[in-house]
JSON list of C-alpha atoms and ligand atoms in Angstrom, two decimals:
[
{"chain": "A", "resi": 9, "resn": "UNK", "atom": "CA", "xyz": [-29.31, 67.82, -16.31]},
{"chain": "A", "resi": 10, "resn": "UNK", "atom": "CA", "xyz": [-27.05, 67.27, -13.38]},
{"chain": "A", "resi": 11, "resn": "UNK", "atom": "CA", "xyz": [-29.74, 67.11, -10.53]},
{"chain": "A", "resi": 12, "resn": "UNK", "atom": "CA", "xyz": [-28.60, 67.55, -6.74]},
{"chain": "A", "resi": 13, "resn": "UNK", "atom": "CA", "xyz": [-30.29, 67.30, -3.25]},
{"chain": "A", "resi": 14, "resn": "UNK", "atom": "CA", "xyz": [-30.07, 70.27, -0.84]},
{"chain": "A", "resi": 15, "resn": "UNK", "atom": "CA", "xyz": [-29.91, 69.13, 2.79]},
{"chain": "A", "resi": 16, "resn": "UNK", "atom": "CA", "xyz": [-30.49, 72.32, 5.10]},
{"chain": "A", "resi": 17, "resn": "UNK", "atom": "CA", "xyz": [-31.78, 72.70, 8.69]},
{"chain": "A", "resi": 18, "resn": "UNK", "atom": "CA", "xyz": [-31.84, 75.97, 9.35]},
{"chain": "A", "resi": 19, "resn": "UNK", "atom": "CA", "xyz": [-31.24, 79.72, 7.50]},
{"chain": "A", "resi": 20, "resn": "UNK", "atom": "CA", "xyz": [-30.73, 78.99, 4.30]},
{"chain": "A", "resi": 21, "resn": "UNK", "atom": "CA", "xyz": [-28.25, 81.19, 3.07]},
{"chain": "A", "resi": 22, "resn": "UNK", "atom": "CA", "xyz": [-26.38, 79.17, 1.20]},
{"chain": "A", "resi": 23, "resn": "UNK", "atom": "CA", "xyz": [-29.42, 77.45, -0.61]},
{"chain": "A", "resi": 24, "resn": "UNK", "atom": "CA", "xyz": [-30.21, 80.72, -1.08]},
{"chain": "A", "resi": 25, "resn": "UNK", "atom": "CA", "xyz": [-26.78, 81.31, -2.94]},
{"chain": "A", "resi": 26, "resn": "UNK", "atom": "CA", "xyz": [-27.34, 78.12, -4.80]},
{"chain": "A", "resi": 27, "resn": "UNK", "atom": "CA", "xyz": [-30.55, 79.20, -6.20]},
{"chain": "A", "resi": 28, "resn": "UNK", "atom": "CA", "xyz": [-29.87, 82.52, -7.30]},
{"chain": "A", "resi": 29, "resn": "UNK", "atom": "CA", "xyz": [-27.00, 80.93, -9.11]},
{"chain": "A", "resi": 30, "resn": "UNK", "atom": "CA", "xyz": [-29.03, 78.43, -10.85]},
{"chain": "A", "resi": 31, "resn": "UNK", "atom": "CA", "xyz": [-31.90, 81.39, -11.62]},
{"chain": "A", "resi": 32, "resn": "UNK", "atom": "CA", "xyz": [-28.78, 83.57, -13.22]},
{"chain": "A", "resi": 33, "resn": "UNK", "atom": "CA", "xyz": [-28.62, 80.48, -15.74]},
{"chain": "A", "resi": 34, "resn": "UNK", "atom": "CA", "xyz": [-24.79, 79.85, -14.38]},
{"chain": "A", "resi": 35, "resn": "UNK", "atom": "CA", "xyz": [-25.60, 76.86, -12.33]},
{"chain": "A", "resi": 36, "resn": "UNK", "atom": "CA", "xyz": [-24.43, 73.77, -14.48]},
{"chain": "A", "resi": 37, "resn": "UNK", "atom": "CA", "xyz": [-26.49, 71.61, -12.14]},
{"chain": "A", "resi": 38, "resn": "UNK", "atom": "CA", "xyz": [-30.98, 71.68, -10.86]},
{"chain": "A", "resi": 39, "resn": "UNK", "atom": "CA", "xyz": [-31.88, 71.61, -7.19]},
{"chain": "A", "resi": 40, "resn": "UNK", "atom": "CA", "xyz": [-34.26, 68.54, -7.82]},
{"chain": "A", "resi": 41, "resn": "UNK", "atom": "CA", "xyz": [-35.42, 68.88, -3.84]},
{"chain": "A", "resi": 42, "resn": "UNK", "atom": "CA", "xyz": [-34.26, 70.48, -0.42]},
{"chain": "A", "resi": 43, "resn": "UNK", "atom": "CA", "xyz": [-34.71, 68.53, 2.03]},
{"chain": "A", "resi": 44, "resn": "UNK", "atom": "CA", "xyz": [-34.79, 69.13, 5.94]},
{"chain": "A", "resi": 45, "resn": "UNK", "atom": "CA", "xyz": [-35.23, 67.67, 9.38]},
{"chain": "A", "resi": 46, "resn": "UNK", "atom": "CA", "xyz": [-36.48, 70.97, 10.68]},
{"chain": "A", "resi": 47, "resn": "UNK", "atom": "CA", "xyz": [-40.30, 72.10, 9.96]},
{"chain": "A", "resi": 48, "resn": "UNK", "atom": "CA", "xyz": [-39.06, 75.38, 11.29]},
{"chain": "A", "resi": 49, "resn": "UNK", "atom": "CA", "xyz": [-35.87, 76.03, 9.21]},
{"chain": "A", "resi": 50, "resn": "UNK", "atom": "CA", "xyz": [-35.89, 79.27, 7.29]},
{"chain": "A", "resi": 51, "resn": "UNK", "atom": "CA", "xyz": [-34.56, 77.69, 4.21]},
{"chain": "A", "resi": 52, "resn": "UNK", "atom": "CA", "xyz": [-37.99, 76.01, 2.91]},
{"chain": "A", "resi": 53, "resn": "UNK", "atom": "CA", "xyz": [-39.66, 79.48, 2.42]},
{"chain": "A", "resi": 54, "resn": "UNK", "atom": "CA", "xyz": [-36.58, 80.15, 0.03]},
{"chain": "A", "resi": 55, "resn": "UNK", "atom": "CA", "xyz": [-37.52, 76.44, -1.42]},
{"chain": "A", "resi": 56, "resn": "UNK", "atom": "CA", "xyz": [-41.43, 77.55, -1.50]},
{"chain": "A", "resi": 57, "resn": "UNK", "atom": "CA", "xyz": [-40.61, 81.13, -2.64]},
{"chain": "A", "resi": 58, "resn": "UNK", "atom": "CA", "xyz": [-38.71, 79.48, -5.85]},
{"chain": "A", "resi": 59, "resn": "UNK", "atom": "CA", "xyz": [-40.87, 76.59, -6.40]},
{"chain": "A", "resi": 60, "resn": "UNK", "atom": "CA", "xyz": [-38.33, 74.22, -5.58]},
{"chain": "A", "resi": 61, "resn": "UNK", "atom": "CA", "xyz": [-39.61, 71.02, -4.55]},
{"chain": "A", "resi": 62, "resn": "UNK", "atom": "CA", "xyz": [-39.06, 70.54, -0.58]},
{"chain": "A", "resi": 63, "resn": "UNK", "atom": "CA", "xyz": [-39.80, 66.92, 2.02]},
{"chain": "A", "resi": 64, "resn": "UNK", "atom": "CA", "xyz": [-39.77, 67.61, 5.60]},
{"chain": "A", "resi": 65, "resn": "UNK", "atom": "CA", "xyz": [-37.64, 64.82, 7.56]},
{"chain": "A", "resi": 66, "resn": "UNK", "atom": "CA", "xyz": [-38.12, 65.05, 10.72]},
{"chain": "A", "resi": 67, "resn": "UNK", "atom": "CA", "xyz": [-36.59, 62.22, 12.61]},
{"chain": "A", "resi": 68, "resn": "UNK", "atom": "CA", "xyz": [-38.61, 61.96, 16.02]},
{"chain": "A", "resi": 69, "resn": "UNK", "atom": "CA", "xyz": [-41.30, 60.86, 13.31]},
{"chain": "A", "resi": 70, "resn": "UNK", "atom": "CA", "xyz": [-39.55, 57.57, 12.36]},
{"chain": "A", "resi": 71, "resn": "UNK", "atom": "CA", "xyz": [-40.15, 54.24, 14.11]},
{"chain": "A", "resi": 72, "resn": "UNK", "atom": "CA", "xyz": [-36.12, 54.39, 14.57]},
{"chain": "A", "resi": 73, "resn": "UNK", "atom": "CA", "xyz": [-32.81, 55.87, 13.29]},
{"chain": "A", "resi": 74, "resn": "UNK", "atom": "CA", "xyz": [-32.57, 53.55, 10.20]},
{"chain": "A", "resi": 75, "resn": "UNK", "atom": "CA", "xyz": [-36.50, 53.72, 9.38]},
{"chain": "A", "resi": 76, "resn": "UNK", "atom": "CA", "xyz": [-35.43, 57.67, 9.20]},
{"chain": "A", "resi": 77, "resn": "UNK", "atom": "CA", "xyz": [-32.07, 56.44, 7.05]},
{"chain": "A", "resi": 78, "resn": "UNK", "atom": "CA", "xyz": [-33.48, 54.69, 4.77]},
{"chain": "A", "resi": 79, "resn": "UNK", "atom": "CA", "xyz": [-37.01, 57.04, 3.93]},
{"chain": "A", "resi": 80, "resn": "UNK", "atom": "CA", "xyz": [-33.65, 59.88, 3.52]},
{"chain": "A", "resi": 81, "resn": "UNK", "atom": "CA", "xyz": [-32.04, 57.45, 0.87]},
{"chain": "A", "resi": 82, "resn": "UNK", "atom": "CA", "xyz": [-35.70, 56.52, -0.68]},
{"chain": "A", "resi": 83, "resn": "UNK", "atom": "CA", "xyz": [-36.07, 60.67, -1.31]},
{"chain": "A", "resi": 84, "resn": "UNK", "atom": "CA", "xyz": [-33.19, 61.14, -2.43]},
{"chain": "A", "resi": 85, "resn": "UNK", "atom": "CA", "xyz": [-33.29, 58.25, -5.18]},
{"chain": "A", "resi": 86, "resn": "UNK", "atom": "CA", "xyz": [-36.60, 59.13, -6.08]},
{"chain": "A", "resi": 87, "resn": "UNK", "atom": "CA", "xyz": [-35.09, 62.65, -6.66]},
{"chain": "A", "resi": 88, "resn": "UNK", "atom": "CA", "xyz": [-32.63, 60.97, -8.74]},
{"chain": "A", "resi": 89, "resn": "UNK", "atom": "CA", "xyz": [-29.90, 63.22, -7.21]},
{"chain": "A", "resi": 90, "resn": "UNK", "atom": "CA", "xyz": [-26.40, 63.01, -8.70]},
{"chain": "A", "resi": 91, "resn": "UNK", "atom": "CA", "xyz": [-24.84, 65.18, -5.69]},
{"chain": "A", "resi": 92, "resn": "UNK", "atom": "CA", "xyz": [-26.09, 65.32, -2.68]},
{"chain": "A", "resi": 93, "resn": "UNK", "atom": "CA", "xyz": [-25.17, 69.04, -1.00]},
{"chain": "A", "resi": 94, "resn": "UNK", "atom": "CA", "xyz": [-25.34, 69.94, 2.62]},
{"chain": "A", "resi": 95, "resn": "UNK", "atom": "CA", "xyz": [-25.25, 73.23, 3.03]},
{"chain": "A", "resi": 96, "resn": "UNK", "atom": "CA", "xyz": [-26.32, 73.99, 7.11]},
{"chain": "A", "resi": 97, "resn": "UNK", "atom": "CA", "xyz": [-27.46, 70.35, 7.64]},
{"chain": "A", "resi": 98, "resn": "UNK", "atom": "CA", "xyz": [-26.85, 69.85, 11.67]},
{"chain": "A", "resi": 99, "resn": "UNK", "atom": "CA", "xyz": [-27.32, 65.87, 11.83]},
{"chain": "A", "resi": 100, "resn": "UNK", "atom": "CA", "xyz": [-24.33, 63.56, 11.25]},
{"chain": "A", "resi": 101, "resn": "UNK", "atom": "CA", "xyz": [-25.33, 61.78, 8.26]},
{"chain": "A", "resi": 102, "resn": "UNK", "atom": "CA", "xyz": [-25.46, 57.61, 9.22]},
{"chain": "A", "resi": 103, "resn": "UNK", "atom": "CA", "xyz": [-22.77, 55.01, 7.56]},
{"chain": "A", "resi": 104, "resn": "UNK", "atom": "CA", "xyz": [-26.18, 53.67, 5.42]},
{"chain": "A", "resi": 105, "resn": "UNK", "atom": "CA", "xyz": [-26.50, 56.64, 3.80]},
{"chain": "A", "resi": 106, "resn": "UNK", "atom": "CA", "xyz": [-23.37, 57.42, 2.99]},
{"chain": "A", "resi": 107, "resn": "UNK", "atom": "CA", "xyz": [-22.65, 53.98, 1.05]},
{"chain": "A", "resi": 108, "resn": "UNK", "atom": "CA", "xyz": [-25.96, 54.87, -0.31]},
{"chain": "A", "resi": 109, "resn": "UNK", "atom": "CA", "xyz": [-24.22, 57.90, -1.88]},
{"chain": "A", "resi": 110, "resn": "UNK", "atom": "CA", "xyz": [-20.35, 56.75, -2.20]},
{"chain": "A", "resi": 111, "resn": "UNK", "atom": "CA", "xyz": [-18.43, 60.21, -2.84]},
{"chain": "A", "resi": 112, "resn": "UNK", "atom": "CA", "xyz": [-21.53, 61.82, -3.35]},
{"chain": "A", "resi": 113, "resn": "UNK", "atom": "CA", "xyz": [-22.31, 63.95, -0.42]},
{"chain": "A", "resi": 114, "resn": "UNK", "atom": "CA", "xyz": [-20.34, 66.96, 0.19]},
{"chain": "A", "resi": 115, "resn": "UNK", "atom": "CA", "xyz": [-20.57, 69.48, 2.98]},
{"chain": "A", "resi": 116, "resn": "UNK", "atom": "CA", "xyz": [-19.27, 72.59, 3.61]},
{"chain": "A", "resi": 117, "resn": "UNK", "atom": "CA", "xyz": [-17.79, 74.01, 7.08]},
{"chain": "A", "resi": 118, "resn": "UNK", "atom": "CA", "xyz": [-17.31, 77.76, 7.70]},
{"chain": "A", "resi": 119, "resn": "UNK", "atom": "CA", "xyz": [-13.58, 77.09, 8.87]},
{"chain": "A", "resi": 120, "resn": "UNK", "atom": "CA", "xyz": [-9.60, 76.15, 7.41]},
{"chain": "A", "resi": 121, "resn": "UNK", "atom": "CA", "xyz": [-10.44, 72.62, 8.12]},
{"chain": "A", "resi": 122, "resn": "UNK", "atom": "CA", "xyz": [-8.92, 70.52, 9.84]},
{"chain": "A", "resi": 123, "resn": "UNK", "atom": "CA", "xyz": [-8.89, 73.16, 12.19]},
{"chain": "A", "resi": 124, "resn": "UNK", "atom": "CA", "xyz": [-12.13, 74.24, 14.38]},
{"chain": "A", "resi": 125, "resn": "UNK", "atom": "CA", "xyz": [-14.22, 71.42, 12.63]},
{"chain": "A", "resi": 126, "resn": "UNK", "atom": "CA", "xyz": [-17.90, 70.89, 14.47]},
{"chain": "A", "resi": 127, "resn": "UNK", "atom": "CA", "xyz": [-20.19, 73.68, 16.05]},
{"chain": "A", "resi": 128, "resn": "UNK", "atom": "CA", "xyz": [-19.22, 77.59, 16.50]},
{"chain": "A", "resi": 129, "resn": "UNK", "atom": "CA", "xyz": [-16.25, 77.25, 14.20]},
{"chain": "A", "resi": 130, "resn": "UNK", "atom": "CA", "xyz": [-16.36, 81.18, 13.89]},
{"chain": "A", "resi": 131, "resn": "UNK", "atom": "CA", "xyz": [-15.80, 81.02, 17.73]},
{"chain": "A", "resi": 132, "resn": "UNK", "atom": "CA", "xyz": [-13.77, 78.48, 18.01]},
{"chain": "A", "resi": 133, "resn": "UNK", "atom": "CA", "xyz": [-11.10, 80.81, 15.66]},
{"chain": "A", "resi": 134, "resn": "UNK", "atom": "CA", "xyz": [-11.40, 84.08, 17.27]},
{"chain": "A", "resi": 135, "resn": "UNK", "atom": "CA", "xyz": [-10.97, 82.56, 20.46]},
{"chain": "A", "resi": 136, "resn": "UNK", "atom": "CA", "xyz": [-8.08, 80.54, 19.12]},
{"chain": "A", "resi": 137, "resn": "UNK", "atom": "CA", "xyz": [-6.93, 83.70, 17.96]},
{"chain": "A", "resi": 138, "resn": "UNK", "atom": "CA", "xyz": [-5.86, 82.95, 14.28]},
{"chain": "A", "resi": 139, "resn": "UNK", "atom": "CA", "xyz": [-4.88, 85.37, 11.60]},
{"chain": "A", "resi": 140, "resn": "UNK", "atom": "CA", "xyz": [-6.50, 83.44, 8.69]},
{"chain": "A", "resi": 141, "resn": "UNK", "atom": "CA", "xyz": [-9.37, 81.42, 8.48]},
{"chain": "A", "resi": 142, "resn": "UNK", "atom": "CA", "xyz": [-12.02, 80.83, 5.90]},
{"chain": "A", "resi": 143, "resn": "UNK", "atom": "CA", "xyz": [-14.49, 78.10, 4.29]},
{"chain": "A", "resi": 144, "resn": "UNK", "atom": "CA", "xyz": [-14.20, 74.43, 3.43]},
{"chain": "A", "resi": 145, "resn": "UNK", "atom": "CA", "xyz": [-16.09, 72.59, 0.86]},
{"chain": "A", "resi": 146, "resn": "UNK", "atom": "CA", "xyz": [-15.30, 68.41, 1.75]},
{"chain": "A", "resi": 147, "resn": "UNK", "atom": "CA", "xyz": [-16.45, 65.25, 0.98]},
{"chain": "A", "resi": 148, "resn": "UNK", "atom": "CA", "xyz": [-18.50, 63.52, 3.60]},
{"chain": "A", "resi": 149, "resn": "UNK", "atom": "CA", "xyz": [-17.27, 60.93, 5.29]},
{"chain": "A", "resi": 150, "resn": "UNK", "atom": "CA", "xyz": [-18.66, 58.86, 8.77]},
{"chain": "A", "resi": 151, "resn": "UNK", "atom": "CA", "xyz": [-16.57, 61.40, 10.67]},
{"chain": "A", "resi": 152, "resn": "UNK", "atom": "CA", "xyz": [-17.58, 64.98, 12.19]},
{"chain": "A", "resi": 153, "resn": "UNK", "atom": "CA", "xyz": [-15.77, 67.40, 9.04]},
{"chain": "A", "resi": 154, "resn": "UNK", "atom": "CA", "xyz": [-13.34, 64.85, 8.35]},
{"chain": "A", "resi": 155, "resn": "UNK", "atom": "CA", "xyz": [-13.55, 63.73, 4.66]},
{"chain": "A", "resi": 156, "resn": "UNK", "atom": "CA", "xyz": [-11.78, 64.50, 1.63]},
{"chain": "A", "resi": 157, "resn": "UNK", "atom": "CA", "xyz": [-11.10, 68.22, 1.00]},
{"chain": "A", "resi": 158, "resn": "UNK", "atom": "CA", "xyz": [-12.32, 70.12, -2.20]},
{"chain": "A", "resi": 159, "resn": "UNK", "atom": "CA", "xyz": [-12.10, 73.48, -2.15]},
{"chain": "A", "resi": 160, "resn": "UNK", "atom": "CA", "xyz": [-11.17, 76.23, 0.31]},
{"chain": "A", "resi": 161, "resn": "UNK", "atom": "CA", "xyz": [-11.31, 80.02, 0.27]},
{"chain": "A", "resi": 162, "resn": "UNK", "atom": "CA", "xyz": [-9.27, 82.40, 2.95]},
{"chain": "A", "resi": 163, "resn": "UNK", "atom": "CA", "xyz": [-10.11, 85.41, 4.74]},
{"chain": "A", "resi": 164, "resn": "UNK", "atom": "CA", "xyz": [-7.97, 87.54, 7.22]},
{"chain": "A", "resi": 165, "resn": "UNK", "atom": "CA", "xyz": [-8.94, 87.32, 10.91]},
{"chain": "A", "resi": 166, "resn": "UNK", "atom": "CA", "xyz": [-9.06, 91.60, 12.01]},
{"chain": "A", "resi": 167, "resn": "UNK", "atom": "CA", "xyz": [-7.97, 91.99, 15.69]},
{"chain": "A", "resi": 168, "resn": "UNK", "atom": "CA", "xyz": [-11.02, 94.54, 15.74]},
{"chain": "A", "resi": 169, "resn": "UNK", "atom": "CA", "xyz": [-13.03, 91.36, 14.44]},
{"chain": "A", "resi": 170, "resn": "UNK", "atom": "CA", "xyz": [-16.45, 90.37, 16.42]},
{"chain": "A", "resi": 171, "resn": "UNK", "atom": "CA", "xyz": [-17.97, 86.61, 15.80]},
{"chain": "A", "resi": 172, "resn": "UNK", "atom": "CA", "xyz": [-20.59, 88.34, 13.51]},
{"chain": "A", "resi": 173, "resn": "UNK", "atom": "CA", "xyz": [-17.78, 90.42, 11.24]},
{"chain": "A", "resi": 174, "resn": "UNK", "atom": "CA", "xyz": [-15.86, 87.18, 11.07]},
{"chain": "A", "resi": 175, "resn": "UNK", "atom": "CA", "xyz": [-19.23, 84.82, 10.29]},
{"chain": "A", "resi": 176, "resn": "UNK", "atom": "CA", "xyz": [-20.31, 87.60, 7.87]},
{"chain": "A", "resi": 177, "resn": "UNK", "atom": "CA", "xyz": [-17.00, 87.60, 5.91]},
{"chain": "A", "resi": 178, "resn": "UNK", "atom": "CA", "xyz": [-16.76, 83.97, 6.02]},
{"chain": "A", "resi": 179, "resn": "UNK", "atom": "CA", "xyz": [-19.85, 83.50, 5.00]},
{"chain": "A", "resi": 180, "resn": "UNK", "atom": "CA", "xyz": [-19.06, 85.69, 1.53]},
{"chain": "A", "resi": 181, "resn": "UNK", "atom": "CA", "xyz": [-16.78, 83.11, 0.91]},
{"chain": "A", "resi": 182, "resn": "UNK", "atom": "CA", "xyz": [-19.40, 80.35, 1.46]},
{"chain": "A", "resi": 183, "resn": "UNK", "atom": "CA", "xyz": [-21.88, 81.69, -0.94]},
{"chain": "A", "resi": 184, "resn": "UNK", "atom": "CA", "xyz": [-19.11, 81.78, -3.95]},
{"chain": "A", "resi": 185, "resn": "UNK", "atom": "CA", "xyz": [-17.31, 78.61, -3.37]},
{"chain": "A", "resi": 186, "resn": "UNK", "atom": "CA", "xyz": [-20.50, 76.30, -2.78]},
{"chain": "A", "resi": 187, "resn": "UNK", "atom": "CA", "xyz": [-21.88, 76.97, -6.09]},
{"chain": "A", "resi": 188, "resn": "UNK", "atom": "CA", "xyz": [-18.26, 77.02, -7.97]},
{"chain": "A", "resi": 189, "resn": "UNK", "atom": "CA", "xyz": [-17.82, 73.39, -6.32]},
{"chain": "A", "resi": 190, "resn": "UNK", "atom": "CA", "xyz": [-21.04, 72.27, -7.62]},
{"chain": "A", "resi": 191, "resn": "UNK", "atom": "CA", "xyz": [-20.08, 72.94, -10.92]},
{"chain": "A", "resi": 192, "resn": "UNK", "atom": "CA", "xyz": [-17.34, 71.32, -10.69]},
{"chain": "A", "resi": 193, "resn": "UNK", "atom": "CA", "xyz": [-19.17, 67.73, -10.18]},
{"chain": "A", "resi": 194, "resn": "UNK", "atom": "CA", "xyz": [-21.57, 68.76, -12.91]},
{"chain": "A", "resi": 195, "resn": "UNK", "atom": "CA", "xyz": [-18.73, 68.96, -15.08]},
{"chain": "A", "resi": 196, "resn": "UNK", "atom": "CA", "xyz": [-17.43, 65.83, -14.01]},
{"chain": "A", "resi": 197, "resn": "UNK", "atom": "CA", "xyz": [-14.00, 67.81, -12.84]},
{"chain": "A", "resi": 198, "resn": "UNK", "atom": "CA", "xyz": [-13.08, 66.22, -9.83]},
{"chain": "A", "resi": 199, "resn": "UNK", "atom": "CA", "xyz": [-11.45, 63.15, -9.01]},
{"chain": "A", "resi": 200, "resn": "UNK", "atom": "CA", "xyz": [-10.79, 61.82, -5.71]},
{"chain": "A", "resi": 201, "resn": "UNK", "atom": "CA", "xyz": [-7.43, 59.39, -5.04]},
{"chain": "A", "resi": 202, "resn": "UNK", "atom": "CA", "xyz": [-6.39, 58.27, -1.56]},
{"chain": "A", "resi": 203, "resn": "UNK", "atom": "CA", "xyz": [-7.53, 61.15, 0.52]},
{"chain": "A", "resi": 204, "resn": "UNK", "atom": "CA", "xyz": [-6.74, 63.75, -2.38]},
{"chain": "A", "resi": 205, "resn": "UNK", "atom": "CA", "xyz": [-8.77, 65.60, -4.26]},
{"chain": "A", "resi": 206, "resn": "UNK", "atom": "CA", "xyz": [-7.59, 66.62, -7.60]},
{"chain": "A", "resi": 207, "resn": "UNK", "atom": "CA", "xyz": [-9.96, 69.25, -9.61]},
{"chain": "A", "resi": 208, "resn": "UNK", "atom": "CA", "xyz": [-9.14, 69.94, -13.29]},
{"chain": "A", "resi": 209, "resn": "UNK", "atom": "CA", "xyz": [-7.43, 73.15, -13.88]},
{"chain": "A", "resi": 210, "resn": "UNK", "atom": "CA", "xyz": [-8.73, 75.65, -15.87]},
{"chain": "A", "resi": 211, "resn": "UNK", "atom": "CA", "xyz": [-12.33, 75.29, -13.27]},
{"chain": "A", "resi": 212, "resn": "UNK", "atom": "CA", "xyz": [-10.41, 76.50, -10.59]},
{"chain": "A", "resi": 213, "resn": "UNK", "atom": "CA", "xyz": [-11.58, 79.14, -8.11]},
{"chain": "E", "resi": 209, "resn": "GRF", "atom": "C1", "xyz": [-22.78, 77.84, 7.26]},
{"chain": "E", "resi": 209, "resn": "GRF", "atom": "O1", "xyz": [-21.90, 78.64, 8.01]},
{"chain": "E", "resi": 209, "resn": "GRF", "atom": "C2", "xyz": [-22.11, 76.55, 6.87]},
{"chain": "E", "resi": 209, "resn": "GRF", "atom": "O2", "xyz": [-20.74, 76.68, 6.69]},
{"chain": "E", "resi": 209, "resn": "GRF", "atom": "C3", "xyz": [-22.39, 75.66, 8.06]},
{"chain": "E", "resi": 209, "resn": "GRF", "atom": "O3", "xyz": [-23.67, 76.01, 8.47]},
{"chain": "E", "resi": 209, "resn": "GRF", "atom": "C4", "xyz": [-23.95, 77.34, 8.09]},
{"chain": "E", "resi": 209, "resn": "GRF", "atom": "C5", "xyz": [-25.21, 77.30, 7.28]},
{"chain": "E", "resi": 209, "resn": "GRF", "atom": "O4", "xyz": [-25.70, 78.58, 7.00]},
{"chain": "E", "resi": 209, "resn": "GRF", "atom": "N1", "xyz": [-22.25, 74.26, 7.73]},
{"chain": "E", "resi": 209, "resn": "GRF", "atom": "P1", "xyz": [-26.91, 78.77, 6.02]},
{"chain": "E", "resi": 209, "resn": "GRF", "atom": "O5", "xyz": [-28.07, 77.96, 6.58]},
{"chain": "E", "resi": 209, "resn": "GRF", "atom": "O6", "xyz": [-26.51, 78.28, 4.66]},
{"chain": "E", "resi": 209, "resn": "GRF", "atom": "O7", "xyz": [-27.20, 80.25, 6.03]}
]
């Protein structure tokens, strides 16, 4: 089976997406663990609620930055994760772990990247005053929502719109791309040249 890591810090909707995916039987891929920095993040009860194996990492616990690094990469081998999926994870992830996982780690961003990448990206569009904006699945790279894209999906911007009608309808989009993605690694579908990402056709969203 095509395991994968869940890296969340917070509500847990989109773990919550990912799991009721794989409990339908249409997930091609297992949640082997979640794993999160926060003790308080709403996504472990949906990890304890499912029996889903869960680690708290909390960093402020580690001797240093690369103690915490390196006990993430330990988990996540030990896990024997093929994919490594943040979905709400709010800490860059370090260059170590990233070579750890080389185009393994994928992240996805409630905006058209490259526009509005980092924090209140819902905001940042209203306020911007855009017509479309939407979700982006994308590899990770060192940067803040700079690697590779994947996958995006598009949804009008209303003038009547408030930040919670846009986050909600964004959000829609979230919970039916971040699953479709993962099944696209599990079936091995998509290749990554240069900065391009190239997914095999008849997969497609
Ligand atoms: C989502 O909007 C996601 O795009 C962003 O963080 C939020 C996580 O929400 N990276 P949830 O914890 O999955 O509900």
């Amino acid at each position: 089976m095509f395991s994968i890591a869940v890296l969340v810090s917070g509500r847990g909707s989109n773990l919550e997406a990912i799991i009721n995916k794989q409990k339908s039987g249409s997930l091609k891929a297992k949640i082997a663990i979640v794993i999160t920095d926060n003790p308080n993040a709403k996504a472990i009860e949906k990890a304890k609620e499912h029996n889903i194996p869960y680690r708290i990492l909390e960093s402020s616990l580690f001797a240093g930055k690369e103690d915490f690094n390196q006990n993430l990469i330990a988990a996540l081998k030990e896990a024997k994760v093929k994919l490594v999926v943040l979905a709400g994870y709010m800490r860059l992830l370090a260059p170590s772990v990233i070579k750890a996982f080389p185009n393994k780690i994928i992240n996805i961003h409630p905006s058209l990247l490259p526009a509005f990448p980092g924090l209140e990206a819902q905001k940042q569009a209203l306020d911007y005053g855009v017509k479309f904006s939407g979700c982006t699945v994308h590899f990770v790279d060192g940067g803040m929502d700079t690697g590779p894209i994947i996958a995006q999906r598009v949804v009008p911007v209303l003038a009547e719109d408030t930040l919670e009608d846009l986050s909600d309808r964004i959000l829609k989009e979230e919970h039916l791309l971040y699953p479709q993605v993962i099944n696209w690694f599990a079936g091995d579908k998509v290749k990554l040249i240069g900065r391009k990402v190239f997914v095999q056709e008849e997969e497609k969203v």
